[in-house]
XYZ file of C-alpha atoms in Angstrom:
317
model
C -9.183 -8.623 -25.393
C -11.252 -10.754 -22.999
C -10.255 -10.077 -19.377
C -9.174 -13.090 -17.303
C -11.554 -14.303 -14.573
C -10.949 -13.050 -11.032
C -8.934 -15.280 -8.716
C -9.220 -15.506 -4.944
C -6.503 -13.725 -2.943
C -7.559 -14.289 0.673
C -10.742 -14.357 2.795
C -11.797 -11.268 4.758
C -13.177 -11.508 8.264
C -15.239 -8.286 8.001
C -18.970 -8.841 7.868
C -20.052 -5.697 5.985
C -17.061 -4.638 3.909
C -18.153 -1.693 1.765
C -14.926 0.039 0.709
C -11.441 -1.138 -0.259
C -8.173 0.362 -1.409
C -4.524 -0.746 -1.659
C -0.997 0.640 -1.677
C 0.406 -2.557 -3.189
C 1.690 -3.847 0.146
C -1.418 -3.610 2.316
C -5.184 -3.565 1.950
C -7.305 -0.865 3.625
C -10.951 -1.711 4.202
C -13.946 -0.038 5.770
C -17.318 -1.352 6.882
C -20.682 0.361 6.652
C -21.380 -0.809 10.201
C -19.298 1.627 12.258
C -20.614 1.424 15.817
C -20.187 5.146 16.342
C -16.552 5.447 15.207
C -14.848 5.474 11.826
C -12.528 2.475 11.740
C -10.331 1.580 8.795
C -8.838 -1.906 8.931
C -5.296 -2.329 7.615
C -4.593 -5.862 6.376
C -1.594 -7.689 5.025
C -1.708 -9.456 1.681
C -3.061 -12.477 3.565
C -6.085 -10.397 4.746
C -4.994 -10.628 8.376
C -5.688 -7.326 10.184
C -2.399 -5.778 11.341
C -3.778 -2.542 12.772
C -6.830 -0.303 12.860
C -6.899 3.400 11.963
C -9.476 4.929 14.305
C -10.767 8.411 13.472
C -12.651 10.364 16.160
C -15.824 10.943 14.142
C -19.251 9.289 14.097
C -20.202 8.552 10.478
C -23.702 7.811 9.272
C -23.163 5.217 6.507
C -19.669 4.820 4.995
C -19.915 3.150 1.585
C -16.571 3.567 -0.144
C -12.877 4.222 0.473
C -10.283 5.983 -1.689
C -6.587 6.730 -1.282
C -4.493 9.553 -2.715
C -0.808 9.051 -3.658
C 0.367 10.545 -0.356
C -1.465 7.866 1.631
C -4.416 9.995 2.699
C -7.648 8.018 2.956
C -11.073 9.354 1.982
C -14.125 7.657 3.475
C -17.337 8.254 1.537
C -20.067 8.729 4.153
C -22.738 8.995 1.455
C -25.069 6.047 2.006
C -28.729 7.024 2.260
C -31.030 4.058 1.610
C -34.050 5.878 2.992
C -33.321 9.209 1.292
C -33.438 11.037 4.617
C -30.166 12.971 4.742
C -30.054 16.712 4.090
C -26.261 16.533 3.685
C -23.725 13.760 3.130
C -20.101 13.756 4.233
C -16.567 12.975 3.123
C -13.999 12.120 5.791
C -10.344 12.838 4.979
C -8.241 10.583 7.214
C -4.460 10.659 7.650
C -2.520 7.404 8.247
C -2.356 8.364 11.943
C -6.128 8.818 12.267
C -6.369 12.612 12.148
C -9.617 13.434 10.382
C -11.338 16.331 8.644
C -15.064 16.074 7.867
C -16.527 17.886 4.869
C -20.265 18.112 4.357
C -21.724 18.447 0.863
C -25.220 18.931 -0.522
C -26.881 17.716 -3.711
C -28.496 20.368 -5.887
C -31.514 18.256 -6.868
C -32.732 16.308 -3.864
C -31.513 13.319 -1.881
C -29.518 10.405 -3.298
C -28.038 7.149 -2.106
C -24.405 6.895 -3.222
C -21.834 4.118 -2.707
C -18.988 5.178 -5.009
C -16.237 7.785 -4.607
C -13.381 8.882 -6.877
C -10.609 11.396 -6.165
C -9.029 12.907 -9.268
C -5.349 13.828 -9.681
C -5.935 17.334 -8.326
C -7.722 16.087 -5.193
C -11.276 16.856 -6.277
C -13.810 14.223 -5.108
C -16.495 12.781 -7.393
C -19.558 11.032 -5.942
C -21.447 8.526 -8.100
C -25.011 7.703 -7.072
C -26.806 4.368 -6.911
C -29.935 4.812 -8.990
C -32.463 1.977 -9.298
C -34.159 3.881 -12.135
C -32.209 5.558 -14.913
C -28.544 6.446 -15.065
C -26.088 6.847 -12.213
C -25.343 10.532 -11.569
C -21.859 11.987 -11.074
C -21.361 14.983 -8.766
C -18.415 17.112 -7.648
C -18.111 20.133 -5.335
C -18.670 23.601 -6.786
C -16.032 25.111 -4.494
C -13.148 23.983 -2.260
C -14.291 21.773 0.602
C -14.612 23.350 4.062
C -14.998 21.880 7.512
C -17.243 24.687 8.813
C -19.973 24.861 6.130
C -21.626 22.536 3.656
C -20.450 22.940 0.053
C -22.948 22.514 -2.800
C -22.372 19.774 -5.362
C -22.987 20.026 -9.084
C -23.907 17.235 -11.469
C -21.238 16.941 -14.158
C -22.364 13.875 -16.081
C -24.315 10.614 -15.863
C -23.399 7.008 -16.522
C -25.664 4.435 -18.154
C -24.797 0.765 -17.692
C -26.492 -2.038 -19.550
C -27.926 -5.183 -18.025
C -25.573 -8.179 -18.177
C -25.982 -11.896 -17.564
C -23.159 -12.095 -15.009
C -24.481 -14.089 -12.024
C -24.361 -12.752 -8.480
C -25.742 -9.961 -6.321
C -28.358 -9.850 -3.587
C -31.352 -8.892 -5.713
C -31.286 -11.796 -8.204
C -32.536 -9.617 -11.021
C -31.502 -7.162 -13.675
C -30.796 -4.368 -11.188
C -27.767 -6.234 -9.816
C -25.826 -5.505 -12.984
C -26.787 -1.818 -13.241
C -26.520 -0.409 -9.700
C -23.203 1.323 -9.042
C -21.812 0.043 -5.715
C -18.182 1.196 -5.749
C -15.445 3.048 -7.614
C -11.647 3.136 -7.790
C -8.824 4.997 -9.508
C -5.281 4.092 -10.451
C -2.800 6.060 -8.319
C -1.694 8.051 -11.365
C -5.294 8.754 -12.386
C -4.917 7.108 -15.804
C -7.746 4.583 -15.366
C -10.881 4.638 -13.226
C -13.340 1.873 -12.454
C -16.971 1.595 -11.469
C -18.470 -1.617 -10.195
C -21.946 -3.035 -9.862
C -22.889 -6.099 -7.863
C -21.776 -8.262 -10.797
C -19.326 -6.399 -13.059
C -16.561 -3.785 -13.187
C -16.236 -1.116 -15.871
C -12.853 0.413 -16.658
C -12.472 3.833 -18.259
C -9.251 5.450 -19.520
C -8.679 9.014 -18.309
C -5.973 10.293 -20.687
C -6.338 13.989 -19.780
C -7.264 13.688 -16.106
C -10.888 14.691 -16.726
C -13.111 12.172 -14.933
C -16.362 13.630 -16.271
C -15.054 13.364 -19.827
C -13.823 9.831 -19.224
C -17.354 8.603 -18.568
C -18.360 9.638 -22.085
C -16.113 6.923 -23.541
C -16.726 3.223 -23.966
C -15.611 1.187 -20.936
C -14.015 -2.240 -20.744
C -16.301 -4.597 -18.848
C -14.734 -7.088 -16.426
C -17.220 -9.678 -15.096
C -17.047 -10.305 -11.339
C -19.364 -13.290 -11.068
C -20.900 -14.818 -7.974
C -20.186 -12.056 -5.465
C -23.042 -12.290 -2.938
C -23.051 -8.491 -2.399
C -20.106 -6.949 -4.211
C -19.591 -3.369 -3.064
C -15.821 -2.833 -2.986
C -13.308 -2.306 -5.747
C -9.701 -1.046 -5.897
C -6.500 -1.057 -7.928
C -3.059 -2.196 -6.920
C -0.346 0.189 -8.198
C 0.620 -2.359 -10.878
C -2.887 -2.226 -12.420
C -4.310 -5.359 -10.795
C -8.042 -4.929 -10.164
C -9.222 -5.939 -6.675
C -12.815 -6.617 -5.633
C -14.575 -7.709 -2.496
C -18.056 -8.451 -1.212
C -19.965 -8.160 2.021
C -20.086 -11.326 4.098
C -17.514 -12.642 6.545
C -15.215 -15.139 4.878
C -15.767 -13.909 1.326
C -12.485 -13.344 -0.475
C -10.752 -10.371 -1.943
C -10.347 -11.298 -5.609
C -7.932 -10.014 -8.220
C -7.765 -9.597 -11.992
C -4.130 -9.175 -12.969
C -3.308 -6.535 -15.593
C -6.869 -5.245 -15.753
C -5.919 -1.521 -15.952
C -3.900 -2.175 -19.121
C -7.093 -3.311 -20.860
C -8.423 0.249 -20.634
C -5.202 2.127 -21.363
C -5.339 4.058 -24.665
C -2.740 2.718 -27.120
C 0.529 4.603 -27.180
C 1.141 6.644 -30.335
C 3.447 4.943 -32.787
C 6.402 6.673 -34.439
C 7.398 4.098 -37.005
C 9.676 5.176 -39.834
C 8.090 4.748 -43.266
C 9.774 2.087 -45.397
C 12.290 3.320 -47.978
C 10.916 4.000 -51.427
C 11.988 1.369 -53.929
C 14.171 2.512 -56.832
C 11.995 3.504 -59.749
C 13.074 3.853 -63.394
C 13.840 7.467 -63.974
C 11.719 9.329 -66.489
C 13.702 10.244 -69.532
C 14.076 13.911 -70.350
C 13.212 15.065 -73.797
C 16.916 15.493 -74.569
C 18.061 12.087 -73.350
C 19.100 9.446 -75.857
C 16.311 7.106 -74.779
C 13.760 9.864 -75.261
C 15.078 10.616 -78.731
C 15.008 6.952 -79.617
C 11.451 6.565 -78.388
C 10.359 9.628 -80.441
C 11.942 8.490 -83.752
C 8.723 7.073 -85.259
C 6.877 10.329 -84.525
C 9.702 12.393 -85.983
C 9.797 10.321 -89.139
C 6.057 10.657 -89.611
C 6.062 14.421 -89.189
C 9.033 14.826 -91.451
C 7.341 12.848 -94.182
C 4.226 14.965 -93.987
C 6.223 18.190 -94.202
C 8.105 16.892 -97.261
C 4.898 15.883 -99.075
C 3.306 19.271 -98.325
C 6.335 21.068 -99.733
C 6.239 19.016 -102.953
C 2.543 19.725 -103.444
C 3.033 23.468 -102.973
C 6.001 23.444 -105.306
C 4.051 21.678 -108.053
C 1.179 24.154 -107.774
C 3.552 27.126 -108.099
C 5.204 25.576 -111.148
C 1.829 25.119 -112.884
C 0.981 28.781 -112.320
C 4.317 29.956 -113.644
């Protein structure tokens, strides 16, 4: 099925929107320009800011935002354009602004990452933005802690092909391959990655995000975003996307999650077997009637053989 094109929902006043999520009633957005404080803007469905969640922490470069079913927000402080950070951070923010900061470390050097997923059990997955080769997917090797940095491990990689969807800041083939955001349905059944130009939807039937990336995604073009870095799901499966640039709109693709849902198993009852003519038993009248020619033939042969034997015995006598 070909996904419908995105439609504009409302324009956003934020200049550098980098992360977006939704509870179905409100939008939550974060900018990668923080001015020394983590601020999460809460907007109505008309994109008007109704309040700001302010967390007392100074992030480095927040690039994505995720929400768990209980309303907890996770800010992915993982941007590293210059590959200068020895650790990156995840900020767990309550609706009231209470925050816990967890530092994590890559096992294989420094990476720039703009995409975050939280699985059904609360484990975070960071997806890197790789200009060369595949995007890399990491998760912590142990429970997160606020007092020490926890090592990450690479669990899989994701290769995305070049597309002809227009948009993006680079005006080249990289726009359609660089991962700039991620999102998950609230029940964890479908996840999404986005590039500057497209979204890719993956079913997660068993809750295993790493395994989900081994499947074939459904591509949803998001054309003409000037710098598309944000993606989210409404609880009803509507896909939401947004771009940097004040006045650019949040856009929606209704029913997108259903495009990636695995088909439900069918339990149809097999049709009744049509009545077939019953095979006749050897003792049935029809069987006897059908075997009459054979019986007559055998009987004739037996009679002839008996006459021949009888004549031979009479000659000897």
